[in-house]
Amino acid sequence: MNKINYQKELDKIIEVNQREDFLPSLFLHCCCAPCTSYTIEYLSKYFKITVFYYNSNISPVKEYEKRKRELTRLISSMPLANKVDFYDCDYNGGDFENIARGYEHCPEGGERCFRCYELRLRKTVQTACDLGFDYFCTTLSISPLKNSQKINEIGFSLQDEYDIKWLPSDFKKREGYKRSIELSREYNLYRQNFCGCIYSIDNKKREFEKEYGGR
């Protein structure tokens, strides 16, 4: 089965909205400032964006708060085509613990991560529906380490459950990830070296020990 080019699917939606002179609202789940940088630079031309910070997977809380501060600083600093708002969600590490239970030993990028995608996207779509947005989406697909096919599969599944449209995307396309690195340098953004959860931290430790012999 051929993989879908979700960037082209996004292009089609943007084209239709522009032809109809329609600026839709977008509730955009964001994981961190670096991943958000290119995404809002690009999408703010075509959508009225509210950034949604819900990431109960991030550990410890100090790391969670640091990423949130960087994200709000970025939004307030970037010159964007249309104003971007920020919507915060209270931290609840128990949400992630519940979906990760029994999947603690899954490899990075496996079923535990897919459950984490679904957790964050479900919270996003529920909140977006409550607030009356036209679309929901996430910045997660900009990372080369994230499974864009799975992210979009979950997004479309949630679209079928809720009365709101999923915005298909693969933000790493067209050098989106490269642009996010450039913007991170320009705005001196904190770039974390692990996804966020305690298991991704452990994975980084194992990689280090494998390369340097535990020194």
mmCIF file of C-alpha atoms in Angstrom:
data_model
loop_
_atom_site.group_PDB
_atom_site.id
_atom_site.type_symbol
_atom_site.label_atom_id
_atom_site.label_comp_id
_atom_site.label_asym_id
_atom_site.label_seq_id
_atom_site.Cartn_x
_atom_site.Cartn_y
_atom_site.Cartn_z
ATOM 1 C CA MET A 1 0.000 0.000 0.000
ATOM 2 C CA ASN A 2 1.400 3.375 -1.071
ATOM 3 C CA LYS A 3 1.929 5.997 1.613
ATOM 4 C CA ILE A 4 -0.164 9.133 1.369
ATOM 5 C CA ASN A 5 1.628 12.437 0.834
ATOM 6 C CA TYR A 6 -0.062 14.460 3.564
ATOM 7 C CA GLN A 7 1.688 17.667 2.560
ATOM 8 C CA LYS A 8 -0.104 17.505 -0.781
ATOM 9 C CA GLU A 9 -3.381 16.868 1.010
ATOM 10 C CA LEU A 10 -2.763 19.987 3.093
ATOM 11 C CA ASP A 11 -1.987 21.963 -0.077
ATOM 12 C CA LYS A 12 -5.407 21.033 -1.477
ATOM 13 C CA ILE A 13 -7.211 22.246 1.649
ATOM 14 C CA ILE A 14 -5.308 25.538 1.660
ATOM 15 C CA GLU A 15 -6.057 26.047 -2.031
ATOM 16 C CA VAL A 16 -9.801 25.523 -1.559
ATOM 17 C CA ASN A 17 -9.949 27.846 1.460
ATOM 18 C CA GLN A 18 -8.044 30.567 -0.385
ATOM 19 C CA ARG A 19 -10.270 30.250 -3.414
ATOM 20 C CA GLU A 20 -13.283 30.728 -1.156
ATOM 21 C CA ASP A 21 -11.528 33.615 0.662
ATOM 22 C CA PHE A 22 -11.926 31.713 3.935
ATOM 23 C CA LEU A 23 -9.540 32.027 6.895
ATOM 24 C CA PRO A 24 -10.440 29.017 9.079
ATOM 25 C CA SER A 25 -9.579 28.611 12.744
ATOM 26 C CA LEU A 26 -7.037 25.964 13.728
ATOM 27 C CA PHE A 27 -6.444 24.439 17.154
ATOM 28 C CA LEU A 28 -2.814 23.366 16.947
ATOM 29 C CA HIS A 29 -1.355 20.971 19.490
ATOM 30 C CA CYS A 30 2.288 21.905 20.096
ATOM 31 C CA CYS A 31 4.934 19.843 21.854
ATOM 32 C CA CYS A 32 7.733 22.429 22.084
ATOM 33 C CA ALA A 33 8.984 25.722 20.662
ATOM 34 C CA PRO A 34 11.414 24.326 18.025
ATOM 35 C CA CYS A 35 8.728 22.127 16.438
ATOM 36 C CA THR A 36 6.231 24.993 16.604
ATOM 37 C CA SER A 37 8.488 27.603 14.999
ATOM 38 C CA TYR A 38 8.275 26.564 11.354
ATOM 39 C CA THR A 39 4.730 25.257 11.740
ATOM 40 C CA ILE A 40 3.217 28.573 12.808
ATOM 41 C CA GLU A 41 5.421 30.555 10.423
ATOM 42 C CA TYR A 42 3.924 28.494 7.603
ATOM 43 C CA LEU A 43 0.324 27.992 8.751
ATOM 44 C CA SER A 44 -0.373 31.473 10.129
ATOM 45 C CA LYS A 45 -0.695 32.678 6.525
ATOM 46 C CA TYR A 46 -3.697 30.416 6.005
ATOM 47 C CA PHE A 47 -5.310 29.897 9.439
ATOM 48 C CA LYS A 48 -6.280 31.717 12.618
ATOM 49 C CA ILE A 49 -4.196 29.624 15.007
ATOM 50 C CA THR A 50 -4.503 28.901 18.684
ATOM 51 C CA VAL A 51 -1.560 26.937 20.026
ATOM 52 C CA PHE A 52 -2.566 24.231 22.513
ATOM 53 C CA TYR A 53 -0.010 23.061 25.066
ATOM 54 C CA TYR A 54 -0.996 19.650 26.370
ATOM 55 C CA ASN A 55 1.904 17.262 26.985
ATOM 56 C CA SER A 56 1.398 15.096 30.035
ATOM 57 C CA ASN A 57 4.137 12.781 28.740
ATOM 58 C CA ILE A 58 6.883 15.306 29.524
ATOM 59 C CA SER A 59 8.899 14.556 32.639
ATOM 60 C CA PRO A 60 9.892 16.001 35.038
ATOM 61 C CA VAL A 61 7.527 18.925 35.611
ATOM 62 C CA LYS A 62 10.515 21.298 35.533
ATOM 63 C CA GLU A 63 11.178 20.208 31.933
ATOM 64 C CA TYR A 64 7.499 20.643 31.070
ATOM 65 C CA GLU A 65 7.482 24.203 32.397
ATOM 66 C CA LYS A 66 10.732 25.069 30.631
ATOM 67 C CA ARG A 67 9.330 23.988 27.264
ATOM 68 C CA LYS A 68 6.134 25.927 27.905
ATOM 69 C CA ARG A 69 8.066 29.110 28.695
ATOM 70 C CA GLU A 70 10.060 28.769 25.481
ATOM 71 C CA LEU A 71 6.882 28.222 23.503
ATOM 72 C CA THR A 72 5.145 31.331 24.842
ATOM 73 C CA ARG A 73 8.314 33.364 24.319
ATOM 74 C CA LEU A 74 8.488 32.239 20.704
ATOM 75 C CA ILE A 75 4.845 33.078 19.983
ATOM 76 C CA SER A 76 5.241 36.563 21.420
ATOM 77 C CA SER A 77 8.502 37.169 19.505
ATOM 78 C CA MET A 78 7.808 35.917 15.981
ATOM 79 C CA PRO A 79 6.378 38.263 13.345
ATOM 80 C CA LEU A 80 3.514 36.176 11.926
ATOM 81 C CA ALA A 81 1.022 36.689 9.118
ATOM 82 C CA ASN A 82 -1.887 36.447 11.567
ATOM 83 C CA LYS A 83 -1.910 36.662 15.360
ATOM 84 C CA VAL A 84 -1.391 33.341 17.140
ATOM 85 C CA ASP A 85 -3.042 32.753 20.520
ATOM 86 C CA PHE A 86 -1.980 30.394 23.293
ATOM 87 C CA TYR A 87 -4.181 27.961 25.236
ATOM 88 C CA ASP A 88 -2.616 26.220 28.210
ATOM 89 C CA CYS A 89 -3.726 22.924 29.692
ATOM 90 C CA ASP A 90 -2.951 21.901 33.251
ATOM 91 C CA TYR A 91 -0.215 19.325 33.657
ATOM 92 C CA ASN A 92 -1.382 15.853 34.609
ATOM 93 C CA GLY A 93 1.352 13.249 34.403
ATOM 94 C CA GLY A 94 -1.142 10.590 35.403
ATOM 95 C CA ASP A 95 -2.756 10.802 31.953
ATOM 96 C CA PHE A 96 0.432 9.535 30.344
ATOM 97 C CA GLU A 97 1.147 6.986 33.058
ATOM 98 C CA ASN A 98 -2.253 5.406 32.446
ATOM 99 C CA ILE A 99 -1.765 4.909 28.709
ATOM 100 C CA ALA A 100 1.881 3.814 29.094
ATOM 101 C CA ARG A 101 1.147 1.145 31.690
ATOM 102 C CA GLY A 102 2.023 -2.250 30.234
ATOM 103 C CA TYR A 103 4.002 -0.643 27.395
ATOM 104 C CA GLU A 104 6.990 0.520 29.430
ATOM 105 C CA HIS A 105 9.432 -1.716 27.562
ATOM 106 C CA CYS A 106 8.267 -0.936 24.044
ATOM 107 C CA PRO A 107 11.030 0.404 21.793
ATOM 108 C CA GLU A 108 11.098 4.115 21.093
ATOM 109 C CA GLY A 109 8.799 4.876 18.179
ATOM 110 C CA GLY A 110 6.603 1.835 18.884
ATOM 111 C CA GLU A 111 3.171 1.190 20.373
ATOM 112 C CA ARG A 112 3.744 3.278 23.523
ATOM 113 C CA CYS A 113 4.492 6.301 21.347
ATOM 114 C CA PHE A 114 1.392 5.651 19.226
ATOM 115 C CA ARG A 115 -0.714 5.601 22.385
ATOM 116 C CA CYS A 116 0.909 8.887 23.409
ATOM 117 C CA TYR A 117 0.019 10.443 20.036
ATOM 118 C CA GLU A 118 -3.572 9.349 20.532
ATOM 119 C CA LEU A 119 -3.707 10.669 24.097
ATOM 120 C CA ARG A 120 -2.586 14.145 23.112
ATOM 121 C CA LEU A 121 -4.641 14.306 19.924
ATOM 122 C CA ARG A 122 -7.805 13.154 21.688
ATOM 123 C CA LYS A 123 -7.418 15.921 24.259
ATOM 124 C CA THR A 124 -6.788 18.354 21.398
ATOM 125 C CA VAL A 125 -9.874 17.403 19.419
ATOM 126 C CA GLN A 126 -12.110 17.404 22.510
ATOM 127 C CA THR A 127 -10.975 20.890 23.486
ATOM 128 C CA ALA A 128 -11.169 22.150 19.907
ATOM 129 C CA CYS A 129 -14.774 20.961 19.671
ATOM 130 C CA ASP A 130 -15.687 22.629 22.952
ATOM 131 C CA LEU A 131 -14.207 25.901 21.711
ATOM 132 C CA GLY A 132 -15.736 25.718 18.224
ATOM 133 C CA PHE A 133 -12.689 25.484 15.973
ATOM 134 C CA ASP A 134 -12.799 24.534 12.293
ATOM 135 C CA TYR A 135 -9.709 22.280 12.300
ATOM 136 C CA PHE A 136 -7.356 20.521 14.704
ATOM 137 C CA CYS A 137 -3.765 19.454 14.080
ATOM 138 C CA THR A 138 -0.395 18.833 15.772
ATOM 139 C CA THR A 139 3.207 19.881 15.224
ATOM 140 C CA LEU A 140 4.438 16.335 15.956
ATOM 141 C CA SER A 141 4.865 15.388 12.288
ATOM 142 C CA ILE A 142 7.740 17.856 11.850
ATOM 143 C CA SER A 143 10.098 15.516 13.707
ATOM 144 C CA PRO A 144 11.997 12.945 11.604
ATOM 145 C CA LEU A 145 11.646 10.628 14.628
ATOM 146 C CA LYS A 146 7.827 10.716 14.610
ATOM 147 C CA ASN A 147 5.632 8.472 12.463
ATOM 148 C CA SER A 148 3.651 10.891 10.300
ATOM 149 C CA GLN A 149 1.534 8.158 8.759
ATOM 150 C CA LYS A 150 0.405 7.007 12.201
ATOM 151 C CA ILE A 151 -0.213 10.572 13.410
ATOM 152 C CA ASN A 152 -2.482 11.265 10.433
ATOM 153 C CA GLU A 153 -4.200 7.910 10.772
ATOM 154 C CA ILE A 154 -5.099 8.773 14.382
ATOM 155 C CA GLY A 155 -6.150 12.283 13.371
ATOM 156 C CA PHE A 156 -8.584 11.033 10.741
ATOM 157 C CA SER A 157 -9.957 8.432 13.150
ATOM 158 C CA LEU A 158 -10.698 11.168 15.701
ATOM 159 C CA GLN A 159 -12.248 13.316 12.974
ATOM 160 C CA ASP A 160 -14.757 10.501 12.443
ATOM 161 C CA GLU A 161 -15.613 10.535 16.167
ATOM 162 C CA TYR A 162 -15.971 14.302 16.569
ATOM 163 C CA ASP A 163 -17.636 17.049 14.565
ATOM 164 C CA ILE A 164 -14.437 18.794 13.479
ATOM 165 C CA LYS A 165 -11.933 18.441 10.633
ATOM 166 C CA TRP A 166 -8.454 16.992 10.986
ATOM 167 C CA LEU A 167 -5.797 18.988 9.123
ATOM 168 C CA PRO A 168 -3.574 16.436 7.358
ATOM 169 C CA SER A 169 0.104 17.324 7.446
ATOM 170 C CA ASP A 170 3.688 16.215 7.323
ATOM 171 C CA PHE A 171 5.562 19.323 8.359
ATOM 172 C CA LYS A 172 9.011 17.827 7.808
ATOM 173 C CA LYS A 173 8.331 18.017 4.056
ATOM 174 C CA ARG A 174 9.739 20.911 2.030
ATOM 175 C CA GLU A 175 12.613 21.201 4.503
ATOM 176 C CA GLY A 176 10.278 22.121 7.352
ATOM 177 C CA TYR A 177 12.507 20.415 9.895
ATOM 178 C CA LYS A 178 15.556 22.243 8.519
ATOM 179 C CA ARG A 179 13.703 25.547 8.783
ATOM 180 C CA SER A 180 12.773 24.767 12.399
ATOM 181 C CA ILE A 181 16.481 24.388 13.204
ATOM 182 C CA GLU A 182 17.218 27.748 11.551
ATOM 183 C CA LEU A 183 14.451 29.449 13.530
ATOM 184 C CA SER A 184 15.634 27.788 16.741
ATOM 185 C CA ARG A 185 19.029 29.388 16.214
ATOM 186 C CA GLU A 186 17.514 32.731 15.274
ATOM 187 C CA TYR A 187 15.394 32.867 18.438
ATOM 188 C CA ASN A 188 17.912 31.029 20.622
ATOM 189 C CA LEU A 189 15.380 28.357 21.505
ATOM 190 C CA TYR A 190 16.002 25.551 23.948
ATOM 191 C CA ARG A 191 16.222 22.329 21.917
ATOM 192 C CA GLN A 192 15.746 19.248 24.085
ATOM 193 C CA ASN A 193 17.617 16.041 23.221
ATOM 194 C CA PHE A 194 14.805 13.660 24.185
ATOM 195 C CA CYS A 195 11.124 13.432 23.304
ATOM 196 C CA GLY A 196 9.839 14.069 26.784
ATOM 197 C CA CYS A 197 8.799 10.977 28.713
ATOM 198 C CA ILE A 198 10.907 9.060 31.239
ATOM 199 C CA TYR A 199 11.301 6.234 28.736
ATOM 200 C CA SER A 200 12.803 8.523 26.086
ATOM 201 C CA ILE A 201 15.245 9.784 28.731
ATOM 202 C CA ASP A 202 16.243 6.193 29.505
ATOM 203 C CA ASN A 203 16.646 5.537 25.783
ATOM 204 C CA LYS A 204 19.043 8.463 25.458
ATOM 205 C CA LYS A 205 21.041 7.140 28.418
ATOM 206 C CA ARG A 206 21.343 3.730 26.758
ATOM 207 C CA GLU A 207 22.487 5.332 23.495
ATOM 208 C CA PHE A 208 25.137 7.296 25.404
ATOM 209 C CA GLU A 209 26.360 4.230 27.288
ATOM 210 C CA LYS A 210 26.504 2.192 24.080
ATOM 211 C CA GLU A 211 28.619 4.853 22.373
ATOM 212 C CA TYR A 212 30.851 5.786 25.323
ATOM 213 C CA GLY A 213 30.907 2.587 27.341
ATOM 214 C CA GLY A 214 29.013 4.031 30.303
ATOM 215 C CA ARG A 215 31.609 6.717 31.011
#
